[in-house]
């Protein structure tokens, strides 16, 4: 058995109100002065430090890593349910132009498609591994990766295969935009995406997604693509409401999508549809930051009964941050979330957006994916924006090298 004992935790956030020492009306299941025990990569016990000794005696034998948190907070590893990390090249010139007042449109995607098609497997693999380390150093222990910068069968298959080397959560986004070679044959591209391209990718992916927005795909087109994925056993998620209003949310909810993402533009009908569904609304405030758009109102969504997740959307165009602490700070400052809500949405919310029960929480049996902060509570993630507060990270109970 390999074990992990974390003692001297100033505040332990479990996202499990049933944790010993937590208030049962606290969704964060937070325990002050706590300890946590993990065995073979899973949480075995969490609770007050004062109750830890008999649990240590009962559960820990053999090879044990003992860590004194010295009053630091411990939280579940972040679950970043929305990234586009399989790409080559960068688009900082577009960012400079936007900061000078230009509008974000989906047009820049095609320049990343050209750079990605030209990159060899080794380069793309090295980029994905670099991002995996970059995310871990900021406390992200589970992340999704989308295809969508290949847009032909061979390249989409390649991106899906390479992404699957770093995560189990890979999403087919062949319907990102229509590539240049199909500019005059939209119907032909939709046939490809819902047929041979999808068939080539299905073996590597868990999810299907469509960019349903102005300049991308219509709600009817999205419905066709999502249905093609569903008929092959894939779970459904959708980009909708980033650039304008539309029917995407209702298309997704009608298909029991795990998540609708962006949601910068939502009608009252969209909000009602989400509130009455199992579909999570994943907000990506790094995008509004990097495109100078207005921020969505997370507080209103939560009050309406919508389950809200937070994710990075890390991609070279609309938002090139991989930092969930930064996303949390934005959510608190700009989206009207409390620090508790933002932390929950970046962990448990992300897990729900991926329909995962084993991550995003620290209850017995959960994966021992945890982050020790150089701060007495998670509130400091927003209170001290931009400060690197992640001191240690464990995935499956194993300490990750953060250098
Ligand atoms: O989620 N909106 C669509 N796709 C990405 C941006 C892609 C890009 O600009 O390269 C997004 O924001
Ligand atoms: Fe995205």
mmCIF file of C-alpha atoms and ligand atoms in Angstrom:
data_model
loop_
_atom_site.group_PDB
_atom_site.id
_atom_site.type_symbol
_atom_site.label_atom_id
_atom_site.label_comp_id
_atom_site.label_asym_id
_atom_site.label_seq_id
_atom_site.Cartn_x
_atom_site.Cartn_y
_atom_site.Cartn_z
ATOM 1 C CA UNK A 1 0.000 0.000 0.000
ATOM 2 C CA UNK A 2 1.166 3.542 -0.667
ATOM 3 C CA UNK A 3 -0.225 6.163 1.687
ATOM 4 C CA UNK A 4 -0.349 9.899 2.102
ATOM 5 C CA UNK A 5 -0.965 11.742 5.360
ATOM 6 C CA UNK A 6 -1.575 15.482 5.307
ATOM 7 C CA UNK A 7 -1.636 17.048 8.752
ATOM 8 C CA UNK A 8 -1.864 20.590 10.075
ATOM 9 C CA UNK A 9 -4.283 21.722 7.359
ATOM 10 C CA UNK A 10 -5.583 25.217 8.183
ATOM 11 C CA UNK A 11 -8.770 24.702 6.135
ATOM 12 C CA UNK A 12 -9.655 21.559 4.196
ATOM 13 C CA UNK A 13 -12.211 21.979 1.393
ATOM 14 C CA UNK A 14 -13.768 18.622 0.482
ATOM 15 C CA UNK A 15 -16.933 19.636 -1.431
ATOM 16 C CA UNK A 16 -18.615 16.983 0.727
ATOM 17 C CA UNK A 17 -20.922 18.411 3.422
ATOM 18 C CA UNK A 18 -20.934 14.963 5.065
ATOM 19 C CA UNK A 19 -17.257 15.220 6.026
ATOM 20 C CA UNK A 20 -16.678 14.919 9.802
ATOM 21 C CA UNK A 21 -16.196 18.417 11.182
ATOM 22 C CA UNK A 22 -17.955 20.153 8.263
ATOM 23 C CA UNK A 23 -21.227 22.054 8.580
ATOM 24 C CA UNK A 24 -23.917 20.112 6.743
ATOM 25 C CA UNK A 25 -25.229 23.330 5.152
ATOM 26 C CA UNK A 26 -21.818 24.124 3.637
ATOM 27 C CA UNK A 27 -21.513 22.908 0.024
ATOM 28 C CA UNK A 28 -17.729 23.181 0.344
ATOM 29 C CA UNK A 29 -17.673 20.683 3.202
ATOM 30 C CA UNK A 30 -14.908 22.792 4.734
ATOM 31 C CA UNK A 31 -13.149 21.595 7.885
ATOM 32 C CA UNK A 32 -10.845 23.892 9.887
ATOM 33 C CA UNK A 33 -7.734 22.378 11.558
ATOM 34 C CA UNK A 34 -7.983 19.210 9.514
ATOM 35 C CA UNK A 35 -6.081 16.150 8.343
ATOM 36 C CA UNK A 36 -6.487 13.906 5.312
ATOM 37 C CA UNK A 37 -5.417 10.323 4.645
ATOM 38 C CA UNK A 38 -5.118 8.774 1.172
ATOM 39 C CA UNK A 39 -4.369 5.133 0.400
ATOM 40 C CA UNK A 40 -3.437 3.796 -3.028
ATOM 41 C CA UNK A 41 -4.448 6.997 -4.775
ATOM 42 C CA UNK A 42 -7.863 7.380 -3.134
ATOM 43 C CA UNK A 43 -9.037 9.487 -0.220
ATOM 44 C CA UNK A 44 -9.475 7.153 2.763
ATOM 45 C CA UNK A 45 -10.429 9.626 5.500
ATOM 46 C CA UNK A 46 -10.735 13.394 5.992
ATOM 47 C CA UNK A 47 -11.750 15.228 9.131
ATOM 48 C CA UNK A 48 -10.609 17.212 12.169
ATOM 49 C CA UNK A 49 -6.939 16.926 13.053
ATOM 50 C CA UNK A 50 -7.998 16.109 16.625
ATOM 51 C CA UNK A 51 -9.659 12.885 15.383
ATOM 52 C CA UNK A 52 -6.857 11.809 13.057
ATOM 53 C CA UNK A 53 -4.644 9.611 15.275
ATOM 54 C CA UNK A 54 -6.856 6.490 15.417
ATOM 55 C CA UNK A 55 -7.528 6.787 11.661
ATOM 56 C CA UNK A 56 -3.800 6.935 10.947
ATOM 57 C CA UNK A 57 -3.331 3.832 13.091
ATOM 58 C CA UNK A 58 -6.169 2.019 11.295
ATOM 59 C CA UNK A 59 -5.447 3.017 7.693
ATOM 60 C CA UNK A 60 -1.778 3.750 7.127
ATOM 61 C CA UNK A 61 0.822 1.001 6.928
ATOM 62 C CA UNK A 62 4.011 0.635 4.929
ATOM 63 C CA UNK A 63 5.155 3.304 2.546
ATOM 64 C CA UNK A 64 3.627 6.609 3.763
ATOM 65 C CA UNK A 65 4.365 10.193 2.683
ATOM 66 C CA UNK A 66 3.787 12.465 5.691
ATOM 67 C CA UNK A 67 3.257 16.168 5.024
ATOM 68 C CA UNK A 68 2.846 19.020 7.484
ATOM 69 C CA UNK A 69 0.629 21.605 5.792
ATOM 70 C CA UNK A 70 1.673 24.196 8.413
ATOM 71 C CA UNK A 71 -1.733 25.845 8.397
ATOM 72 C CA UNK A 72 -2.065 26.010 4.607
ATOM 73 C CA UNK A 73 -5.410 25.255 2.955
ATOM 74 C CA UNK A 74 -5.993 22.015 1.023
ATOM 75 C CA UNK A 75 -8.527 21.939 -1.806
ATOM 76 C CA UNK A 76 -9.528 19.403 -4.469
ATOM 77 C CA UNK A 77 -7.442 19.685 -7.643
ATOM 78 C CA UNK A 78 -9.080 21.941 -10.208
ATOM 79 C CA UNK A 79 -11.152 20.268 -12.925
ATOM 80 C CA UNK A 80 -10.713 22.291 -16.114
ATOM 81 C CA UNK A 81 -13.525 20.952 -18.284
ATOM 82 C CA UNK A 82 -12.828 23.097 -21.356
ATOM 83 C CA UNK A 83 -9.484 23.565 -23.156
ATOM 84 C CA UNK A 84 -8.183 23.594 -26.714
ATOM 85 C CA UNK A 85 -4.577 22.569 -26.004
ATOM 86 C CA UNK A 86 -3.906 20.502 -29.140
ATOM 87 C CA UNK A 87 -2.495 23.153 -31.441
ATOM 88 C CA UNK A 88 0.661 24.756 -32.804
ATOM 89 C CA UNK A 89 1.553 28.427 -33.233
ATOM 90 C CA UNK A 90 0.328 31.480 -31.360
ATOM 91 C CA UNK A 91 -1.745 34.592 -32.115
ATOM 92 C CA UNK A 92 -0.446 37.350 -29.876
ATOM 93 C CA UNK A 93 -0.780 39.868 -32.715
ATOM 94 C CA UNK A 94 -4.548 39.251 -32.664
ATOM 95 C CA UNK A 95 -4.560 39.921 -28.920
ATOM 96 C CA UNK A 96 -2.689 43.197 -29.419
ATOM 97 C CA UNK A 97 -5.223 44.246 -32.055
ATOM 98 C CA UNK A 98 -8.134 43.383 -29.755
ATOM 99 C CA UNK A 99 -6.673 45.384 -26.917
ATOM 100 C CA UNK A 100 -6.541 48.288 -29.372
ATOM 101 C CA UNK A 101 -10.264 47.887 -30.001
ATOM 102 C CA UNK A 102 -10.701 45.195 -32.645
ATOM 103 C CA UNK A 103 -13.511 42.672 -32.141
ATOM 104 C CA UNK A 104 -12.886 38.943 -31.646
ATOM 105 C CA UNK A 105 -14.303 36.841 -34.472
ATOM 106 C CA UNK A 106 -13.834 33.158 -35.144
ATOM 107 C CA UNK A 107 -11.750 33.998 -38.232
ATOM 108 C CA UNK A 108 -8.381 33.591 -36.510
ATOM 109 C CA UNK A 109 -9.060 29.905 -35.899
ATOM 110 C CA UNK A 110 -8.004 29.161 -39.475
ATOM 111 C CA UNK A 111 -4.480 30.483 -38.905
ATOM 112 C CA UNK A 112 -4.071 28.063 -35.993
ATOM 113 C CA UNK A 113 -5.424 25.293 -38.240
ATOM 114 C CA UNK A 114 -2.670 26.052 -40.777
ATOM 115 C CA UNK A 115 0.059 26.025 -38.099
ATOM 116 C CA UNK A 116 -1.300 22.842 -36.530
ATOM 117 C CA UNK A 117 -1.506 20.952 -39.811
ATOM 118 C CA UNK A 118 2.133 21.902 -40.495
ATOM 119 C CA UNK A 119 3.381 20.660 -37.099
ATOM 120 C CA UNK A 120 4.728 17.153 -36.632
ATOM 121 C CA UNK A 121 3.424 14.734 -33.990
ATOM 122 C CA UNK A 122 6.506 15.261 -31.827
ATOM 123 C CA UNK A 123 5.947 18.979 -31.611
ATOM 124 C CA UNK A 124 2.258 18.620 -30.778
ATOM 125 C CA UNK A 125 3.041 15.934 -28.207
ATOM 126 C CA UNK A 126 5.697 18.149 -26.585
ATOM 127 C CA UNK A 127 3.216 21.030 -26.446
ATOM 128 C CA UNK A 128 0.573 18.877 -24.779
ATOM 129 C CA UNK A 129 3.068 17.621 -22.189
ATOM 130 C CA UNK A 130 4.239 21.161 -21.516
ATOM 131 C CA UNK A 131 0.636 22.234 -20.933
ATOM 132 C CA UNK A 132 0.009 19.248 -18.680
ATOM 133 C CA UNK A 133 2.898 20.438 -16.465
ATOM 134 C CA UNK A 134 1.806 24.071 -16.710
ATOM 135 C CA UNK A 135 -1.728 23.160 -15.589
ATOM 136 C CA UNK A 136 -0.476 20.951 -12.748
ATOM 137 C CA UNK A 137 1.755 23.728 -11.425
ATOM 138 C CA UNK A 138 -1.390 25.844 -11.090
ATOM 139 C CA UNK A 139 -3.385 23.133 -9.351
ATOM 140 C CA UNK A 140 -5.289 21.537 -12.239
ATOM 141 C CA UNK A 141 -5.361 17.761 -11.912
ATOM 142 C CA UNK A 142 -8.096 16.879 -14.443
ATOM 143 C CA UNK A 143 -8.475 18.589 -17.798
ATOM 144 C CA UNK A 144 -10.405 18.140 -21.011
ATOM 145 C CA UNK A 145 -8.840 18.750 -24.436
ATOM 146 C CA UNK A 146 -10.727 19.418 -27.669
ATOM 147 C CA UNK A 147 -9.685 18.749 -31.240
ATOM 148 C CA UNK A 148 -10.759 21.421 -33.715
ATOM 149 C CA UNK A 149 -7.540 22.778 -35.199
ATOM 150 C CA UNK A 150 -7.137 19.916 -37.707
ATOM 151 C CA UNK A 151 -10.426 20.130 -39.600
ATOM 152 C CA UNK A 152 -9.556 17.316 -41.990
ATOM 153 C CA UNK A 153 -9.895 13.652 -41.187
ATOM 154 C CA UNK A 154 -6.190 12.848 -40.787
ATOM 155 C CA UNK A 155 -5.438 15.881 -38.645
ATOM 156 C CA UNK A 156 -8.512 15.616 -36.433
ATOM 157 C CA UNK A 157 -7.714 11.924 -35.839
ATOM 158 C CA UNK A 158 -4.122 12.876 -35.020
ATOM 159 C CA UNK A 159 -5.138 15.585 -32.536
ATOM 160 C CA UNK A 160 -7.632 13.267 -30.831
ATOM 161 C CA UNK A 161 -5.035 10.488 -30.577
ATOM 162 C CA UNK A 162 -2.308 12.772 -29.195
ATOM 163 C CA UNK A 163 -4.685 14.462 -26.731
ATOM 164 C CA UNK A 164 -5.712 11.005 -25.477
ATOM 165 C CA UNK A 165 -2.077 10.465 -24.433
ATOM 166 C CA UNK A 166 -2.438 13.180 -21.749
ATOM 167 C CA UNK A 167 -6.115 12.950 -20.715
ATOM 168 C CA UNK A 168 -9.149 10.629 -20.720
ATOM 169 C CA UNK A 169 -11.359 13.638 -21.442
ATOM 170 C CA UNK A 170 -10.970 14.244 -25.160
ATOM 171 C CA UNK A 171 -13.647 15.996 -27.205
ATOM 172 C CA UNK A 172 -14.160 15.850 -30.974
ATOM 173 C CA UNK A 173 -14.646 19.411 -32.265
ATOM 174 C CA UNK A 174 -14.441 18.849 -36.022
ATOM 175 C CA UNK A 175 -17.351 21.321 -36.160
ATOM 176 C CA UNK A 176 -15.228 24.223 -34.923
ATOM 177 C CA UNK A 177 -15.441 26.251 -38.134
ATOM 178 C CA UNK A 178 -15.672 25.359 -41.827
ATOM 179 C CA UNK A 179 -12.099 25.090 -43.178
ATOM 180 C CA UNK A 180 -11.014 27.136 -46.198
ATOM 181 C CA UNK A 181 -11.105 24.224 -48.642
ATOM 182 C CA UNK A 182 -14.838 23.774 -47.914
ATOM 183 C CA UNK A 183 -15.660 27.510 -47.957
ATOM 184 C CA UNK A 184 -17.972 26.915 -50.923
ATOM 185 C CA UNK A 185 -19.203 23.505 -49.816
ATOM 186 C CA UNK A 186 -20.605 23.782 -46.312
ATOM 187 C CA UNK A 187 -22.884 20.809 -46.832
ATOM 188 C CA UNK A 188 -19.877 18.736 -47.900
ATOM 189 C CA UNK A 189 -18.024 19.650 -44.721
ATOM 190 C CA UNK A 190 -20.999 18.717 -42.550
ATOM 191 C CA UNK A 191 -21.175 15.349 -44.319
ATOM 192 C CA UNK A 192 -17.480 14.829 -43.551
ATOM 193 C CA UNK A 193 -17.749 15.870 -39.887
ATOM 194 C CA UNK A 194 -20.788 13.692 -39.245
ATOM 195 C CA UNK A 195 -19.348 10.771 -41.242
ATOM 196 C CA UNK A 196 -15.761 9.730 -41.991
ATOM 197 C CA UNK A 197 -14.051 12.333 -39.769
ATOM 198 C CA UNK A 198 -16.180 11.428 -36.771
ATOM 199 C CA UNK A 199 -15.669 7.715 -37.432
ATOM 200 C CA UNK A 200 -11.892 8.203 -37.449
ATOM 201 C CA UNK A 201 -11.952 10.079 -34.125
ATOM 202 C CA UNK A 202 -14.574 8.177 -32.127
ATOM 203 C CA UNK A 203 -12.087 5.580 -30.808
ATOM 204 C CA UNK A 204 -10.049 8.321 -29.054
ATOM 205 C CA UNK A 205 -12.759 10.598 -27.673
ATOM 206 C CA UNK A 206 -15.472 10.667 -25.021
ATOM 207 C CA UNK A 207 -17.344 13.789 -26.135
ATOM 208 C CA UNK A 208 -18.674 15.632 -29.163
ATOM 209 C CA UNK A 209 -18.852 19.447 -29.305
ATOM 210 C CA UNK A 210 -19.847 22.089 -31.864
ATOM 211 C CA UNK A 211 -19.036 25.801 -31.990
ATOM 212 C CA UNK A 212 -22.631 27.001 -32.374
ATOM 213 C CA UNK A 213 -22.377 30.752 -32.843
ATOM 214 C CA UNK A 214 -22.123 33.668 -35.267
ATOM 215 C CA UNK A 215 -19.505 32.855 -37.917
ATOM 216 C CA UNK A 216 -19.477 29.170 -36.997
ATOM 217 C CA UNK A 217 -22.379 26.671 -37.042
ATOM 218 C CA UNK A 218 -26.141 27.188 -36.765
ATOM 219 C CA UNK A 219 -28.296 25.475 -34.159
ATOM 220 C CA UNK A 220 -29.725 23.114 -36.809
ATOM 221 C CA UNK A 221 -26.236 22.192 -37.948
ATOM 222 C CA UNK A 222 -25.167 21.706 -34.338
ATOM 223 C CA UNK A 223 -28.124 19.396 -33.736
ATOM 224 C CA UNK A 224 -27.091 17.255 -36.695
ATOM 225 C CA UNK A 225 -23.464 17.011 -35.513
ATOM 226 C CA UNK A 226 -24.382 16.273 -31.890
ATOM 227 C CA UNK A 227 -26.821 13.562 -33.000
ATOM 228 C CA UNK A 228 -24.130 11.938 -35.125
ATOM 229 C CA UNK A 229 -21.864 11.815 -32.078
ATOM 230 C CA UNK A 230 -24.617 10.552 -29.806
ATOM 231 C CA UNK A 231 -25.437 7.738 -32.207
ATOM 232 C CA UNK A 232 -21.814 6.586 -31.799
ATOM 233 C CA UNK A 233 -22.037 6.679 -28.003
ATOM 234 C CA UNK A 234 -20.354 10.025 -27.377
ATOM 235 C CA UNK A 235 -21.447 12.449 -24.663
ATOM 236 C CA UNK A 236 -22.646 15.883 -25.737
ATOM 237 C CA UNK A 237 -21.277 19.356 -24.945
ATOM 238 C CA UNK A 238 -21.634 22.634 -26.819
ATOM 239 C CA UNK A 239 -20.009 26.026 -27.365
ATOM 240 C CA UNK A 240 -22.911 28.486 -27.424
ATOM 241 C CA UNK A 241 -23.639 32.148 -26.767
ATOM 242 C CA UNK A 242 -20.050 33.400 -27.011
ATOM 243 C CA UNK A 243 -20.558 35.924 -29.801
ATOM 244 C CA UNK A 244 -24.327 36.277 -29.942
ATOM 245 C CA UNK A 245 -27.735 34.864 -29.009
ATOM 246 C CA UNK A 246 -29.069 31.697 -30.624
ATOM 247 C CA UNK A 247 -30.878 28.410 -30.160
ATOM 248 C CA UNK A 248 -27.793 26.392 -29.217
ATOM 249 C CA UNK A 249 -28.602 26.092 -25.527
ATOM 250 C CA UNK A 250 -31.985 24.556 -26.204
ATOM 251 C CA UNK A 251 -30.524 22.166 -28.788
ATOM 252 C CA UNK A 252 -27.964 21.020 -26.216
ATOM 253 C CA UNK A 253 -30.375 20.718 -23.289
ATOM 254 C CA UNK A 254 -32.804 18.687 -25.420
ATOM 255 C CA UNK A 255 -29.929 16.235 -25.964
ATOM 256 C CA UNK A 256 -29.013 16.038 -22.262
ATOM 257 C CA UNK A 257 -25.687 17.778 -22.871
ATOM 258 C CA UNK A 258 -23.277 17.515 -19.970
ATOM 259 C CA UNK A 259 -22.442 21.197 -20.423
ATOM 260 C CA UNK A 260 -23.093 24.330 -22.430
ATOM 261 C CA UNK A 261 -19.995 26.501 -22.485
ATOM 262 C CA UNK A 262 -19.334 30.264 -22.819
ATOM 263 C CA UNK A 263 -22.950 31.442 -22.282
ATOM 264 C CA UNK A 264 -21.957 35.093 -22.476
ATOM 265 C CA UNK A 265 -25.242 35.730 -24.315
ATOM 266 C CA UNK A 266 -28.185 33.906 -22.732
ATOM 267 C CA UNK A 267 -31.889 34.675 -23.180
ATOM 268 C CA UNK A 268 -34.351 34.193 -20.296
ATOM 269 C CA UNK A 269 -35.574 31.073 -22.151
ATOM 270 C CA UNK A 270 -32.010 29.722 -22.217
ATOM 271 C CA UNK A 271 -31.664 30.282 -18.477
ATOM 272 C CA UNK A 272 -34.985 28.542 -17.807
ATOM 273 C CA UNK A 273 -33.983 25.601 -20.012
ATOM 274 C CA UNK A 274 -30.673 25.218 -18.180
ATOM 275 C CA UNK A 275 -32.277 25.560 -14.756
ATOM 276 C CA UNK A 276 -34.659 22.696 -15.462
ATOM 277 C CA UNK A 277 -31.984 20.358 -16.784
ATOM 278 C CA UNK A 278 -28.935 18.259 -15.910
ATOM 279 C CA UNK A 279 -26.835 20.447 -18.189
ATOM 280 C CA UNK A 280 -24.105 22.456 -16.485
ATOM 281 C CA UNK A 281 -23.423 26.004 -17.665
ATOM 282 C CA UNK A 282 -19.643 26.406 -17.917
ATOM 283 C CA UNK A 283 -18.472 30.005 -17.772
ATOM 284 C CA UNK A 284 -15.089 30.970 -19.211
ATOM 285 C CA UNK A 285 -14.327 34.461 -17.906
ATOM 286 C CA UNK A 286 -10.773 34.381 -19.269
ATOM 287 C CA UNK A 287 -12.419 34.749 -22.685
ATOM 288 C CA UNK A 288 -14.247 37.927 -21.754
ATOM 289 C CA UNK A 289 -11.011 39.222 -20.251
ATOM 290 C CA UNK A 290 -9.009 38.451 -23.409
ATOM 291 C CA UNK A 291 -11.625 39.629 -25.900
ATOM 292 C CA UNK A 292 -12.906 42.664 -23.995
ATOM 293 C CA UNK A 293 -16.463 41.330 -24.015
ATOM 294 C CA UNK A 294 -18.949 41.881 -21.248
ATOM 295 C CA UNK A 295 -18.909 39.236 -18.519
ATOM 296 C CA UNK A 296 -21.863 36.882 -17.921
ATOM 297 C CA UNK A 297 -23.775 37.166 -14.636
ATOM 298 C CA UNK A 298 -22.974 33.973 -12.727
ATOM 299 C CA UNK A 299 -24.833 35.109 -9.636
ATOM 300 C CA UNK A 300 -28.084 35.454 -11.589
ATOM 301 C CA UNK A 301 -27.585 31.997 -13.100
ATOM 302 C CA UNK A 302 -26.994 30.408 -9.703
ATOM 303 C CA UNK A 303 -30.024 32.205 -8.257
ATOM 304 C CA UNK A 304 -32.108 30.860 -11.147
ATOM 305 C CA UNK A 305 -31.067 27.313 -10.188
ATOM 306 C CA UNK A 306 -28.444 26.700 -12.894
ATOM 307 C CA UNK A 307 -25.382 24.600 -12.017
ATOM 308 C CA UNK A 308 -22.337 26.697 -12.929
ATOM 309 C CA UNK A 309 -18.819 25.453 -13.664
ATOM 310 C CA UNK A 310 -15.716 27.503 -14.354
ATOM 311 C CA UNK A 311 -13.063 26.531 -16.899
ATOM 312 C CA UNK A 312 -10.131 28.147 -18.681
ATOM 313 C CA UNK A 313 -10.940 27.623 -22.407
ATOM 314 C CA UNK A 314 -7.154 27.803 -22.841
ATOM 315 C CA UNK A 315 -6.557 28.305 -26.581
ATOM 316 C CA UNK A 316 -4.268 30.502 -28.678
ATOM 317 C CA UNK A 317 -7.074 32.788 -29.891
ATOM 318 C CA UNK A 318 -9.800 33.885 -27.516
ATOM 319 C CA UNK A 319 -8.049 33.176 -24.213
ATOM 320 C CA UNK A 320 -4.507 31.974 -23.671
ATOM 321 C CA UNK A 321 -4.496 31.379 -19.929
ATOM 322 C CA UNK A 322 -4.283 27.940 -18.338
ATOM 323 C CA UNK A 323 -4.672 29.362 -14.827
ATOM 324 C CA UNK A 324 -7.716 28.289 -12.837
ATOM 325 C CA UNK A 325 -6.694 30.599 -9.958
ATOM 326 C CA UNK A 326 -6.886 33.493 -12.429
ATOM 327 C CA UNK A 327 -10.303 32.272 -13.630
ATOM 328 C CA UNK A 328 -11.499 32.112 -10.007
ATOM 329 C CA UNK A 329 -10.274 35.656 -9.361
ATOM 330 C CA UNK A 330 -12.177 36.889 -12.441
ATOM 331 C CA UNK A 331 -15.298 34.991 -11.432
ATOM 332 C CA UNK A 332 -15.299 36.653 -8.024
ATOM 333 C CA UNK A 333 -14.435 40.122 -9.295
ATOM 334 C CA UNK A 334 -16.478 40.201 -12.506
ATOM 335 C CA UNK A 335 -19.129 37.438 -12.464
ATOM 336 C CA UNK A 336 -20.584 38.138 -9.033
ATOM 337 C CA UNK A 337 -19.587 34.793 -7.522
ATOM 338 C CA UNK A 338 -18.576 34.433 -3.895
ATOM 339 C CA UNK A 339 -15.123 32.919 -3.314
ATOM 340 C CA UNK A 340 -16.871 29.762 -2.069
ATOM 341 C CA UNK A 341 -19.019 29.497 -5.212
ATOM 342 C CA UNK A 342 -16.033 30.089 -7.480
ATOM 343 C CA UNK A 343 -13.963 27.396 -5.782
ATOM 344 C CA UNK A 344 -16.864 24.940 -5.965
ATOM 345 C CA UNK A 345 -17.468 25.705 -9.654
ATOM 346 C CA UNK A 346 -13.776 25.230 -10.515
ATOM 347 C CA UNK A 347 -13.682 21.810 -8.823
ATOM 348 C CA UNK A 348 -17.033 20.068 -8.207
ATOM 349 C CA UNK A 349 -18.701 22.077 -10.992
ATOM 350 C CA UNK A 350 -16.036 21.062 -13.511
ATOM 351 C CA UNK A 351 -16.460 17.437 -12.453
ATOM 352 C CA UNK A 352 -20.226 17.644 -13.070
ATOM 353 C CA UNK A 353 -19.561 19.254 -16.463
ATOM 354 C CA UNK A 354 -17.560 16.120 -17.300
ATOM 355 C CA UNK A 355 -20.091 13.835 -15.560
ATOM 356 C CA UNK A 356 -17.327 12.595 -13.279
ATOM 357 C CA UNK A 357 -17.984 11.443 -9.726
ATOM 358 C CA UNK A 358 -14.418 10.471 -8.809
ATOM 359 C CA UNK A 359 -12.825 13.939 -9.013
ATOM 360 C CA UNK A 360 -13.654 17.470 -7.851
ATOM 361 C CA UNK A 361 -14.244 16.373 -4.247
ATOM 362 C CA UNK A 362 -12.291 14.837 -1.391
ATOM 363 C CA UNK A 363 -14.642 12.300 0.146
ATOM 364 C CA UNK A 364 -13.692 8.718 0.957
ATOM 365 C CA UNK A 365 -13.197 6.839 -2.323
ATOM 366 C CA UNK A 366 -12.571 9.968 -4.390
ATOM 367 C CA UNK A 367 -9.339 10.232 -6.312
ATOM 368 C CA UNK A 368 -6.645 11.768 -4.119
ATOM 369 C CA UNK A 369 -6.162 14.777 -6.409
ATOM 370 C CA UNK A 370 -5.365 17.646 -4.091
ATOM 371 C CA UNK A 371 -3.662 20.984 -3.848
ATOM 372 C CA UNK A 372 -1.884 22.498 -0.864
ATOM 373 C CA UNK A 373 -2.018 26.297 -0.938
ATOM 374 C CA UNK A 374 0.452 28.781 0.444
ATOM 375 C CA UNK A 375 -2.539 30.506 2.058
ATOM 376 C CA UNK A 376 -4.845 29.845 5.007
ATOM 377 C CA UNK A 377 -7.960 29.501 2.821
ATOM 378 C CA UNK A 378 -9.184 29.269 -0.772
ATOM 379 C CA UNK A 379 -10.435 32.870 -0.465
ATOM 380 C CA UNK A 380 -6.857 33.975 -1.088
ATOM 381 C CA UNK A 381 -7.104 32.672 -4.675
ATOM 382 C CA UNK A 382 -9.239 35.730 -5.455
ATOM 383 C CA UNK A 383 -7.970 37.983 -2.667
ATOM 384 C CA UNK A 384 -4.358 37.670 -3.896
ATOM 385 C CA UNK A 385 -4.842 37.566 -7.685
ATOM 386 C CA UNK A 386 -1.782 36.770 -9.746
ATOM 387 C CA UNK A 387 0.207 35.440 -6.789
ATOM 388 C CA UNK A 388 1.422 31.830 -7.217
ATOM 389 C CA UNK A 389 -0.253 30.209 -4.202
ATOM 390 C CA UNK A 390 -0.050 26.558 -5.270
ATOM 391 C CA UNK A 391 2.601 24.973 -3.010
ATOM 392 C CA UNK A 392 2.167 21.222 -3.655
ATOM 393 C CA UNK A 393 -0.067 19.105 -5.911
ATOM 394 C CA UNK A 394 -0.895 15.377 -5.702
ATOM 395 C CA UNK A 395 -2.621 13.353 -8.411
ATOM 396 C CA UNK A 396 -3.799 9.838 -7.508
ATOM 397 C CA UNK A 397 -2.032 10.464 -4.193
ATOM 398 C CA UNK A 398 1.357 10.985 -5.887
ATOM 399 C CA UNK A 399 3.182 14.312 -5.507
ATOM 400 C CA UNK A 400 3.726 15.994 -8.863
ATOM 401 C CA UNK A 401 6.985 17.713 -9.733
ATOM 402 C CA UNK A 402 6.031 21.354 -10.172
ATOM 403 C CA UNK A 403 9.294 22.861 -11.407
HETATM 404 O O1 LIG B 1 -13.763 28.507 -27.261
HETATM 405 N N1 LIG B 1 -15.087 29.736 -29.713
HETATM 406 C C1 LIG B 1 -14.558 28.857 -30.292
HETATM 407 N N2 LIG B 1 -13.373 28.324 -30.045
HETATM 408 C C2 LIG B 1 -12.434 28.863 -29.117
HETATM 409 C C3 LIG B 1 -11.564 29.902 -29.707
HETATM 410 C C4 LIG B 1 -10.725 29.352 -30.781
HETATM 411 C C5 LIG B 1 -9.737 30.307 -31.346
HETATM 412 O O2 LIG B 1 -9.961 31.527 -31.449
HETATM 413 O O3 LIG B 1 -8.703 29.763 -31.770
HETATM 414 C C6 LIG B 1 -13.164 29.342 -27.900
HETATM 415 O O4 LIG B 1 -13.134 30.526 -27.539
HETATM 416 FE FE1 LIG B 2 -13.686 26.797 -26.380
#
